[in-house]
């Protein structure tokens, strides 16, 4: 490096680390992270990407904008309520605050009156039983998959679990429930066919001649709700009531994996089975996820007969899949606090969503003087998504924008995930809270000002159209 090479003037690491702004912001970051930032900025100066006298400011900005968790909040403008890639259910205010409170020492396994150990998660259990009186007892574990493995292992390790061929479900990312169940030693015995399975198929399996004592070789009957697909046409399945009668006649438990976590019937999702109905029909234990339609944190919930829950809870595997204190706090608060964002989004009335969307579109147009024709508000169906009732369209409205805005919104601050569909970028407010609206507005204004959006700045692409309910 020559004498007058500007790179000679790049500030040294020690000098950068001792800047007051860097020291203040660095208190919330690990030493390694702060040094990494400093090194990266120095490298940018060495390569000529920034000037040496920009190094200090760049380091300060970078340190101040670095958070210890790199998970970025995303505004969900897709209209899909339970979006697996966005962490499923957003928590209620009550659950968020419960998590903050449970972050320190808490009495999760301690009776403060007596000073002795108490049952872990007793408050979450009580809240579940109050919300679902049809259950005698409840157990919360790490997630739905863990609940299913635990129940089938506790009852059928080394034995068979009878399951309909129509209920071999892959829950996503290549995970199949069948592989999961067999991984701990239960043997799946397929019953019936993909589209039609009758109660007689299960009975024949149990009563076949080579089974002198079916309960010695069979551990449980399992019914799985295919929550992410639908078999239509020439179909048949055995009801929970029929299966319960058959199982109990053979001294077997009926395990029902519902997935979605609806505790009671919901008229918005008429075909979605609920925990109360399954228990009333005779299921011994019902399994659900905490972060689907229940609207809570990731958790697996087992609700059912007291002796079945006790058997499951006693199994050594229960310790390996136990729920975290934060999840227990959030489950309780989800059930005892105010309406969840999931319930609000699910029950959003189409006319109300239209009014809200049109008002939002008008405000947006007001912020963009070039958009003299406003923005099209079009009919758009929301979906529950991966949480159950996946196929049921939820009628609503959304703003239609040029498709090229989608990547700009996704990569902006805050990140916004719209739906791209039919060559358009659809912004659906169903899953956007009122508190998020100002940030969404800013993000949309910024995105339309961004260079990438310029090539489609022709406002005729989103001209108001009264036939589709456009905002003026
Ligand atoms: C979602 C789902 C699962 C898995 O639950 P996780 O909470 O994701 O582990 C299992 N069974 C059914 C029917 C489901 O819908």
Short mmCIF file of C-alpha atoms and ligand atoms in Angstrom, two decimals:
data_model
loop_
_atom_site.label_atom_id
_atom_site.label_comp_id
_atom_site.label_asym_id
_atom_site.label_seq_id
_atom_site.Cartn_x
_atom_site.Cartn_y
_atom_site.Cartn_z
CA UNK A 1 0.00 0.00 0.00
CA UNK A 2 1.50 3.33 -1.05
CA UNK A 3 1.84 6.34 1.23
CA UNK A 4 -1.13 8.10 -0.31
CA UNK A 5 -3.34 5.03 -0.65
CA UNK A 6 -6.62 6.13 0.96
CA UNK A 7 -6.95 2.68 2.53
CA UNK A 8 -4.23 3.76 4.96
CA UNK A 9 -6.88 5.96 6.57
CA UNK A 10 -9.34 3.18 7.41
CA UNK A 11 -10.00 3.49 11.18
CA UNK A 12 -8.48 0.73 13.29
CA UNK A 13 -10.59 -1.87 15.07
CA UNK A 14 -9.82 -0.56 18.58
CA UNK A 15 -10.76 2.98 17.63
CA UNK A 16 -14.05 1.81 16.14
CA UNK A 17 -14.88 -0.39 19.13
CA UNK A 18 -14.35 2.49 21.54
CA UNK A 19 -16.68 4.94 19.78
CA UNK A 20 -19.37 5.86 22.35
CA UNK A 21 -22.22 5.03 19.95
CA UNK A 22 -20.70 1.64 19.18
CA UNK A 23 -20.13 0.87 22.86
CA UNK A 24 -23.70 1.82 23.74
CA UNK A 25 -25.30 -0.30 21.01
CA UNK A 26 -22.83 -3.13 21.49
CA UNK A 27 -23.98 -3.70 25.06
CA UNK A 28 -26.92 -5.68 23.65
CA UNK A 29 -24.72 -7.71 21.28
CA UNK A 30 -22.03 -10.30 21.74
CA UNK A 31 -18.41 -9.30 21.29
CA UNK A 32 -18.08 -11.60 18.30
CA UNK A 33 -21.03 -10.02 16.52
CA UNK A 34 -19.71 -6.47 17.04
CA UNK A 35 -16.20 -7.42 15.85
CA UNK A 36 -17.73 -9.15 12.85
CA UNK A 37 -19.58 -5.96 11.91
CA UNK A 38 -16.43 -3.86 12.30
CA UNK A 39 -14.41 -6.28 10.17
CA UNK A 40 -17.05 -6.39 7.44
CA UNK A 41 -17.19 -2.57 7.23
CA UNK A 42 -13.37 -2.32 7.13
CA UNK A 43 -13.38 -4.89 4.32
CA UNK A 44 -15.86 -2.80 2.37
CA UNK A 45 -13.53 0.20 2.74
CA UNK A 46 -10.50 -1.89 1.70
CA UNK A 47 -12.29 -3.00 -1.43
CA UNK A 48 -13.17 0.62 -2.22
CA UNK A 49 -16.88 0.10 -1.83
CA UNK A 50 -17.02 2.89 0.78
CA UNK A 51 -14.56 5.66 1.62
CA UNK A 52 -12.38 5.49 4.74
CA UNK A 53 -14.16 8.50 6.24
CA UNK A 54 -17.50 6.66 5.89
CA UNK A 55 -16.32 3.75 8.01
CA UNK A 56 -17.21 5.20 11.43
CA UNK A 57 -20.73 6.19 10.42
CA UNK A 58 -21.30 2.85 8.66
CA UNK A 59 -20.17 0.86 11.70
CA UNK A 60 -22.38 2.93 14.01
CA UNK A 61 -25.39 2.46 11.74
CA UNK A 62 -24.75 -1.25 11.39
CA UNK A 63 -24.32 -1.85 15.11
CA UNK A 64 -27.39 0.23 15.94
CA UNK A 65 -29.47 -1.69 13.39
CA UNK A 66 -28.33 -5.14 14.39
CA UNK A 67 -30.60 -7.05 16.69
CA UNK A 68 -29.55 -10.18 18.57
CA UNK A 69 -32.27 -12.13 16.76
CA UNK A 70 -32.24 -11.98 13.00
CA UNK A 71 -35.82 -13.17 12.60
CA UNK A 72 -37.55 -10.31 10.83
CA UNK A 73 -41.14 -9.37 11.52
CA UNK A 74 -43.25 -9.76 8.39
CA UNK A 75 -46.59 -8.13 7.63
CA UNK A 76 -48.75 -10.93 6.29
CA UNK A 77 -50.69 -9.45 3.37
CA UNK A 78 -51.43 -12.82 1.74
CA UNK A 79 -54.86 -13.39 3.24
CA UNK A 80 -53.62 -16.83 4.40
CA UNK A 81 -54.24 -16.98 8.14
CA UNK A 82 -52.12 -19.92 9.27
CA UNK A 83 -49.03 -19.40 7.14
CA UNK A 84 -46.49 -22.07 8.02
CA UNK A 85 -43.59 -20.18 6.46
CA UNK A 86 -44.46 -17.18 8.63
CA UNK A 87 -44.56 -19.14 11.89
CA UNK A 88 -48.27 -20.04 11.80
CA UNK A 89 -50.48 -18.24 14.32
CA UNK A 90 -49.55 -14.69 15.37
CA UNK A 91 -50.09 -14.47 19.13
CA UNK A 92 -52.73 -12.43 20.90
CA UNK A 93 -51.65 -9.44 22.97
CA UNK A 94 -52.34 -11.49 26.10
CA UNK A 95 -50.09 -14.31 24.91
CA UNK A 96 -47.30 -11.91 23.92
CA UNK A 97 -47.35 -10.34 27.32
CA UNK A 98 -47.49 -13.75 29.03
CA UNK A 99 -44.32 -14.77 27.19
CA UNK A 100 -42.54 -11.64 28.37
CA UNK A 101 -43.61 -12.34 31.96
CA UNK A 102 -42.56 -15.99 31.77
CA UNK A 103 -39.14 -15.10 30.40
CA UNK A 104 -37.61 -14.87 33.86
CA UNK A 105 -38.03 -17.19 36.87
CA UNK A 106 -41.63 -18.40 37.10
CA UNK A 107 -43.58 -20.87 39.23
CA UNK A 108 -44.02 -23.28 36.30
CA UNK A 109 -43.32 -26.28 38.54
CA UNK A 110 -43.57 -24.82 42.01
CA UNK A 111 -46.43 -24.37 44.48
CA UNK A 112 -45.64 -21.02 46.09
CA UNK A 113 -48.05 -21.74 49.00
CA UNK A 114 -46.27 -24.85 50.17
CA UNK A 115 -42.89 -24.29 48.60
CA UNK A 116 -42.99 -27.75 47.08
CA UNK A 117 -42.85 -28.96 43.53
CA UNK A 118 -46.11 -28.81 41.60
CA UNK A 119 -47.40 -30.33 38.38
CA UNK A 120 -45.70 -28.59 35.47
CA UNK A 121 -48.02 -26.42 33.40
CA UNK A 122 -50.97 -26.74 35.76
CA UNK A 123 -52.36 -23.34 34.72
CA UNK A 124 -52.27 -24.17 31.00
CA UNK A 125 -54.00 -27.48 31.77
CA UNK A 126 -56.71 -25.73 33.79
CA UNK A 127 -57.30 -23.21 31.01
CA UNK A 128 -57.63 -26.02 28.45
CA UNK A 129 -60.10 -27.92 30.60
CA UNK A 130 -62.14 -24.78 31.20
CA UNK A 131 -62.21 -24.11 27.45
CA UNK A 132 -63.02 -27.74 26.61
CA UNK A 133 -65.14 -29.28 29.39
CA UNK A 134 -65.66 -32.45 27.35
CA UNK A 135 -62.08 -33.42 28.25
CA UNK A 136 -61.28 -34.96 31.65
CA UNK A 137 -57.61 -34.09 31.44
CA UNK A 138 -55.07 -32.38 29.21
CA UNK A 139 -51.37 -32.51 28.47
CA UNK A 140 -49.33 -29.97 26.53
CA UNK A 141 -46.19 -31.10 24.69
CA UNK A 142 -43.80 -29.55 22.20
CA UNK A 143 -45.93 -29.81 19.04
CA UNK A 144 -48.65 -31.82 17.35
CA UNK A 145 -46.23 -34.31 15.84
CA UNK A 146 -44.73 -34.96 19.27
CA UNK A 147 -48.20 -35.49 20.75
CA UNK A 148 -48.98 -38.06 18.08
CA UNK A 149 -45.70 -39.93 18.51
CA UNK A 150 -46.10 -39.88 22.27
CA UNK A 151 -49.66 -41.22 22.25
CA UNK A 152 -48.97 -43.96 19.73
CA UNK A 153 -45.72 -44.95 21.47
CA UNK A 154 -47.34 -45.08 24.89
CA UNK A 155 -50.07 -47.39 23.61
CA UNK A 156 -48.60 -49.27 20.71
CA UNK A 157 -44.83 -49.56 20.96
CA UNK A 158 -44.05 -52.99 19.49
CA UNK A 159 -47.68 -53.40 18.52
CA UNK A 160 -49.91 -52.33 15.68
CA UNK A 161 -51.84 -49.13 15.17
CA UNK A 162 -54.80 -49.50 12.86
CA UNK A 163 -55.17 -46.57 10.45
CA UNK A 164 -57.17 -46.03 7.27
CA UNK A 165 -55.25 -45.92 4.00
CA UNK A 166 -57.07 -42.65 3.32
CA UNK A 167 -55.38 -41.02 6.31
CA UNK A 168 -51.71 -41.43 5.48
CA UNK A 169 -50.87 -37.75 5.69
CA UNK A 170 -47.70 -35.90 4.79
CA UNK A 171 -47.68 -32.80 6.99
CA UNK A 172 -45.21 -30.80 4.92
CA UNK A 173 -41.50 -30.54 4.15
CA UNK A 174 -41.44 -34.28 3.44
CA UNK A 175 -42.55 -35.36 6.92
CA UNK A 176 -45.05 -38.19 6.88
CA UNK A 177 -47.09 -39.07 9.92
CA UNK A 178 -46.62 -42.74 9.11
CA UNK A 179 -42.81 -42.49 9.27
CA UNK A 180 -43.08 -40.46 12.44
CA UNK A 181 -45.26 -43.03 14.21
CA UNK A 182 -43.16 -45.98 13.10
CA UNK A 183 -39.93 -44.25 14.16
CA UNK A 184 -40.55 -45.13 17.78
CA UNK A 185 -41.56 -48.75 17.26
CA UNK A 186 -45.26 -48.86 16.61
CA UNK A 187 -46.31 -50.74 13.50
CA UNK A 188 -48.89 -49.17 11.25
CA UNK A 189 -51.50 -51.55 9.93
CA UNK A 190 -53.28 -50.05 6.95
CA UNK A 191 -57.02 -50.56 6.74
CA UNK A 192 -59.33 -50.16 3.73
CA UNK A 193 -58.46 -48.18 0.61
CA UNK A 194 -57.40 -44.64 -0.20
CA UNK A 195 -60.92 -43.41 -0.91
CA UNK A 196 -63.15 -45.83 1.00
CA UNK A 197 -62.67 -47.35 4.41
CA UNK A 198 -65.60 -48.74 6.37
CA UNK A 199 -65.93 -49.76 9.99
CA UNK A 200 -66.16 -53.38 8.78
CA UNK A 201 -62.60 -53.11 7.43
CA UNK A 202 -61.29 -52.32 10.91
CA UNK A 203 -63.45 -55.03 12.48
CA UNK A 204 -62.21 -57.62 9.97
CA UNK A 205 -58.63 -56.64 10.77
CA UNK A 206 -59.23 -57.13 14.50
CA UNK A 207 -61.26 -60.31 14.16
CA UNK A 208 -59.05 -62.10 11.64
CA UNK A 209 -58.46 -65.74 12.57
CA UNK A 210 -54.75 -65.39 13.28
CA UNK A 211 -55.50 -63.00 16.15
CA UNK A 212 -56.64 -65.02 19.12
CA UNK A 213 -56.21 -61.91 21.30
CA UNK A 214 -56.22 -58.79 19.16
CA UNK A 215 -55.36 -56.60 22.14
CA UNK A 216 -52.02 -58.42 22.42
CA UNK A 217 -50.94 -57.45 18.92
CA UNK A 218 -52.87 -54.22 18.39
CA UNK A 219 -52.23 -51.21 20.59
CA UNK A 220 -54.65 -48.58 19.35
CA UNK A 221 -56.91 -47.40 16.59
CA UNK A 222 -55.84 -44.08 15.11
CA UNK A 223 -57.96 -41.67 13.12
CA UNK A 224 -56.17 -38.77 11.44
CA UNK A 225 -57.98 -35.76 10.04
CA UNK A 226 -56.48 -35.04 6.61
CA UNK A 227 -56.15 -31.34 7.35
CA UNK A 228 -54.17 -30.35 4.26
CA UNK A 229 -55.99 -32.21 1.50
CA UNK A 230 -59.42 -33.47 0.66
CA UNK A 231 -60.57 -36.75 -0.86
CA UNK A 232 -63.76 -36.16 -2.80
CA UNK A 233 -66.02 -38.22 -5.02
CA UNK A 234 -66.59 -41.90 -4.23
CA UNK A 235 -65.51 -41.86 -0.61
CA UNK A 236 -66.36 -43.42 2.73
CA UNK A 237 -64.84 -43.33 6.17
CA UNK A 238 -65.69 -44.81 9.54
CA UNK A 239 -67.06 -42.27 12.00
CA UNK A 240 -65.44 -41.57 15.35
CA UNK A 241 -68.50 -43.06 17.09
CA UNK A 242 -68.21 -46.31 15.11
CA UNK A 243 -64.47 -46.53 15.70
CA UNK A 244 -64.86 -45.82 19.42
CA UNK A 245 -67.41 -48.58 19.81
CA UNK A 246 -65.18 -51.06 18.00
CA UNK A 247 -62.04 -50.01 19.85
CA UNK A 248 -63.68 -50.20 23.26
CA UNK A 249 -65.20 -53.61 22.51
CA UNK A 250 -61.61 -54.80 22.07
CA UNK A 251 -60.22 -52.90 25.04
CA UNK A 252 -58.30 -50.52 22.78
CA UNK A 253 -58.05 -46.73 22.91
CA UNK A 254 -59.17 -44.58 19.99
CA UNK A 255 -56.64 -41.83 19.27
CA UNK A 256 -57.90 -39.01 17.05
CA UNK A 257 -55.42 -36.60 15.48
CA UNK A 258 -57.41 -33.53 14.45
CA UNK A 259 -54.52 -31.20 13.76
CA UNK A 260 -56.34 -27.91 13.60
CA UNK A 261 -57.21 -27.32 17.24
CA UNK A 262 -60.78 -26.11 16.97
CA UNK A 263 -62.15 -26.80 20.44
CA UNK A 264 -65.78 -26.21 19.42
CA UNK A 265 -67.60 -26.18 16.06
CA UNK A 266 -67.08 -23.01 14.01
CA UNK A 267 -69.79 -22.10 11.47
CA UNK A 268 -67.17 -20.42 9.27
CA UNK A 269 -65.58 -23.85 8.75
CA UNK A 270 -68.58 -26.19 8.67
CA UNK A 271 -66.57 -29.27 7.67
CA UNK A 272 -63.75 -28.82 10.17
CA UNK A 273 -63.98 -31.37 13.00
CA UNK A 274 -63.66 -30.09 16.56
CA UNK A 275 -62.24 -31.53 19.75
CA UNK A 276 -65.48 -31.42 21.72
CA UNK A 277 -67.41 -33.34 19.06
CA UNK A 278 -64.64 -35.94 18.77
CA UNK A 279 -64.55 -36.51 22.53
CA UNK A 280 -68.34 -36.62 22.78
CA UNK A 281 -68.39 -39.21 19.98
CA UNK A 282 -66.11 -41.44 22.04
CA UNK A 283 -62.49 -40.59 21.20
CA UNK A 284 -60.25 -41.44 24.16
CA UNK A 285 -57.67 -38.82 23.32
CA UNK A 286 -57.67 -36.03 20.75
CA UNK A 287 -54.49 -34.41 19.43
CA UNK A 288 -54.23 -30.85 18.14
CA UNK A 289 -51.59 -28.22 17.43
CA UNK A 290 -51.43 -25.05 19.51
CA UNK A 291 -50.47 -22.78 16.63
CA UNK A 292 -53.17 -23.54 14.08
CA UNK A 293 -56.81 -22.56 14.58
CA UNK A 294 -56.39 -22.33 18.35
CA UNK A 295 -54.28 -19.28 17.56
CA UNK A 296 -51.55 -19.91 20.13
CA UNK A 297 -47.87 -20.84 20.29
CA UNK A 298 -46.27 -23.97 18.87
CA UNK A 299 -47.50 -26.79 21.06
CA UNK A 300 -49.08 -30.21 20.90
CA UNK A 301 -52.25 -30.57 22.90
CA UNK A 302 -53.67 -33.86 24.11
CA UNK A 303 -57.21 -33.74 25.50
CA UNK A 304 -59.17 -36.74 26.67
CA UNK A 305 -59.87 -39.36 29.30
CA UNK A 306 -58.01 -38.96 32.59
CA UNK A 307 -56.50 -42.47 32.56
CA UNK A 308 -55.32 -42.11 28.96
CA UNK A 309 -53.69 -38.74 29.61
CA UNK A 310 -52.05 -40.21 32.74
CA UNK A 311 -50.65 -43.15 30.76
CA UNK A 312 -49.29 -40.84 28.09
CA UNK A 313 -47.84 -38.37 30.61
CA UNK A 314 -46.04 -41.19 32.48
CA UNK A 315 -44.24 -42.50 29.39
CA UNK A 316 -40.50 -41.64 29.40
CA UNK A 317 -40.84 -40.02 25.97
CA UNK A 318 -43.11 -37.38 27.54
CA UNK A 319 -40.04 -35.82 29.14
CA UNK A 320 -38.32 -35.56 25.77
CA UNK A 321 -41.21 -33.65 24.23
CA UNK A 322 -42.30 -31.52 27.18
CA UNK A 323 -43.57 -28.01 26.58
CA UNK A 324 -41.40 -25.00 27.21
CA UNK A 325 -42.50 -22.56 29.95
CA UNK A 326 -42.99 -19.82 27.35
CA UNK A 327 -45.38 -22.02 25.37
CA UNK A 328 -47.26 -23.00 28.52
CA UNK A 329 -47.67 -19.34 29.46
CA UNK A 330 -48.82 -18.44 25.96
CA UNK A 331 -51.31 -21.34 25.71
CA UNK A 332 -52.96 -20.28 28.94
CA UNK A 333 -53.10 -16.62 27.88
CA UNK A 334 -54.40 -17.55 24.40
CA UNK A 335 -57.35 -19.26 26.06
CA UNK A 336 -58.01 -16.78 28.86
CA UNK A 337 -57.10 -13.50 27.09
CA UNK A 338 -58.96 -11.55 24.42
CA UNK A 339 -59.80 -12.62 20.86
CA UNK A 340 -56.85 -14.09 19.00
CA UNK A 341 -55.66 -12.60 15.69
CA UNK A 342 -56.47 -15.96 14.08
CA UNK A 343 -60.10 -15.84 15.24
CA UNK A 344 -60.37 -12.21 14.17
CA UNK A 345 -59.00 -12.94 10.69
CA UNK A 346 -61.16 -16.04 10.33
CA UNK A 347 -64.35 -14.23 11.27
CA UNK A 348 -63.70 -11.04 9.32
CA UNK A 349 -66.87 -10.06 7.56
CA UNK A 350 -66.44 -9.54 3.77
CA UNK A 351 -68.31 -6.21 3.72
CA UNK A 352 -66.29 -4.89 6.64
CA UNK A 353 -63.04 -6.00 4.98
CA UNK A 354 -64.14 -4.26 1.78
CA UNK A 355 -64.78 -0.99 3.61
CA UNK A 356 -61.47 -1.18 5.42
CA UNK A 357 -59.60 -2.02 2.20
CA UNK A 358 -61.23 0.81 0.26
CA UNK A 359 -60.38 3.32 2.99
CA UNK A 360 -56.80 2.02 3.00
CA UNK A 361 -56.60 2.31 -0.80
CA UNK A 362 -57.83 5.93 -0.61
CA UNK A 363 -55.24 6.80 2.03
CA UNK A 364 -52.56 5.13 -0.09
CA UNK A 365 -53.60 7.09 -3.19
CA UNK A 366 -53.51 10.27 -1.10
CA UNK A 367 -49.89 9.56 -0.21
CA UNK A 368 -48.93 9.06 -3.88
CA UNK A 369 -49.82 12.17 -5.86
CA UNK A 370 -49.13 10.33 -9.13
CA UNK A 371 -51.83 7.78 -8.47
CA UNK A 372 -54.66 9.98 -9.60
CA UNK A 373 -56.86 7.04 -10.50
CA UNK A 374 -56.47 5.29 -7.17
CA UNK A 375 -55.94 1.59 -6.67
CA UNK A 376 -58.17 -1.31 -7.62
CA UNK A 377 -59.92 -3.06 -4.78
CA UNK A 378 -60.86 -6.50 -6.05
CA UNK A 379 -62.68 -9.53 -4.62
CA UNK A 380 -60.13 -11.85 -3.05
CA UNK A 381 -60.65 -15.02 -1.05
CA UNK A 382 -58.63 -15.52 2.10
CA UNK A 383 -57.70 -19.01 3.29
CA UNK A 384 -57.14 -20.59 6.65
CA UNK A 385 -53.98 -22.21 5.27
CA UNK A 386 -52.11 -25.07 6.87
CA UNK A 387 -54.26 -25.12 9.97
CA UNK A 388 -57.38 -26.95 8.90
CA UNK A 389 -60.18 -26.12 6.47
CA UNK A 390 -57.33 -25.37 4.09
CA UNK A 391 -59.55 -25.39 1.01
CA UNK A 392 -62.41 -23.28 2.33
CA UNK A 393 -62.46 -19.89 0.57
CA UNK A 394 -63.03 -16.99 2.96
CA UNK A 395 -64.71 -14.29 0.85
CA UNK A 396 -63.06 -10.89 1.06
CA UNK A 397 -61.40 -8.00 -0.78
CA UNK A 398 -57.87 -6.91 -1.50
CA UNK A 399 -55.85 -4.26 -3.30
CA UNK A 400 -54.43 -5.32 -6.67
CA UNK A 401 -51.05 -3.81 -7.60
CA UNK A 402 -48.46 -4.53 -10.30
CA UNK A 403 -46.72 -7.85 -9.71
CA UNK A 404 -43.26 -6.23 -9.83
CA UNK A 405 -43.93 -4.66 -6.42
CA UNK A 406 -43.96 -8.04 -4.67
CA UNK A 407 -40.18 -8.55 -4.36
CA UNK A 408 -39.68 -4.91 -3.37
CA UNK A 409 -42.23 -5.30 -0.57
CA UNK A 410 -40.77 -8.62 0.55
CA UNK A 411 -37.27 -7.24 0.90
CA UNK A 412 -38.23 -3.88 2.40
CA UNK A 413 -38.41 -2.69 6.02
CA UNK A 414 -40.71 -3.82 7.41
CA UNK A 415 -40.93 -6.89 5.20
CA UNK A 416 -44.37 -7.33 3.63
CA UNK A 417 -45.49 -10.61 2.11
CA UNK A 418 -48.22 -10.03 -0.49
CA UNK A 419 -49.81 -12.74 -2.61
CA UNK A 420 -48.68 -12.91 -6.21
CA UNK A 421 -51.47 -14.27 -8.34
CA UNK A 422 -52.47 -13.98 -11.99
CA UNK A 423 -49.76 -11.42 -12.71
CA UNK A 424 -50.77 -9.18 -9.82
CA UNK A 425 -49.40 -8.32 -6.40
CA UNK A 426 -52.39 -8.76 -4.09
CA UNK A 427 -52.37 -6.94 -0.75
CA UNK A 428 -55.01 -8.49 1.50
CA UNK A 429 -55.68 -6.80 4.85
CA UNK A 430 -57.42 -9.80 6.45
CA UNK A 431 -54.34 -10.79 8.47
CA UNK A 432 -52.98 -7.26 8.92
CA UNK A 433 -53.78 -5.78 12.32
CA UNK A 434 -54.95 -2.19 12.68
CA UNK A 435 -51.66 -1.48 14.48
CA UNK A 436 -49.71 -2.70 11.43
CA UNK A 437 -51.62 -0.54 8.93
CA UNK A 438 -49.42 2.60 9.18
CA UNK A 439 -46.28 0.51 8.64
CA UNK A 440 -47.88 -1.27 5.70
CA UNK A 441 -48.84 2.08 4.21
CA UNK A 442 -45.26 3.36 4.57
CA UNK A 443 -43.91 0.14 3.03
CA UNK A 444 -46.24 0.43 0.03
CA UNK A 445 -45.36 4.10 -0.51
CA UNK A 446 -41.65 3.29 -0.27
CA UNK A 447 -42.00 0.32 -2.62
CA UNK A 448 -43.76 2.42 -5.26
CA UNK A 449 -41.01 5.01 -5.00
CA UNK A 450 -38.31 2.36 -5.37
CA UNK A 451 -36.43 2.15 -8.68
CA UNK A 452 -37.57 -1.43 -9.26
CA UNK A 453 -41.16 -0.27 -9.24
CA UNK A 454 -40.59 2.54 -11.73
CA UNK A 455 -40.89 0.41 -14.79
CA UNK A 456 -44.50 -0.25 -13.88
CA UNK A 457 -45.30 3.18 -12.51
CA UNK A 458 -47.99 3.46 -15.20
CA UNK A 459 -50.98 3.94 -12.95
CA UNK A 460 -53.33 2.52 -15.57
CA UNK A 461 -52.09 -0.87 -14.40
CA UNK A 462 -54.04 -0.33 -11.22
CA UNK A 463 -56.68 2.06 -12.37
CA UNK A 464 -59.83 2.26 -10.35
CA UNK A 465 -62.65 0.17 -11.67
CA UNK A 466 -66.05 0.71 -10.16
CA UNK A 467 -67.19 -2.75 -11.24
CA UNK A 468 -64.65 -4.30 -8.87
CA UNK A 469 -65.39 -1.97 -6.02
CA UNK A 470 -62.38 0.25 -6.53
CA UNK A 471 -61.62 3.18 -4.32
CA UNK A 472 -62.06 6.50 -6.10
C1 LIG B 1 -50.42 -30.06 11.58
C2 LIG B 1 -50.75 -31.47 11.84
C3 LIG B 1 -49.87 -32.29 12.54
C4 LIG B 1 -48.53 -31.80 13.01
O1 LIG B 1 -48.64 -30.89 14.04
P1 LIG B 1 -47.39 -29.91 14.37
O2 LIG B 1 -47.93 -29.04 15.46
O3 LIG B 1 -47.09 -29.20 13.12
O4 LIG B 1 -46.29 -30.77 14.82
C5 LIG B 1 -50.25 -33.59 12.79
N1 LIG B 1 -51.43 -34.06 12.37
C6 LIG B 1 -52.32 -33.30 11.69
C7 LIG B 1 -53.62 -33.90 11.25
C8 LIG B 1 -52.01 -31.99 11.41
O5 LIG B 1 -52.88 -31.22 10.74
#
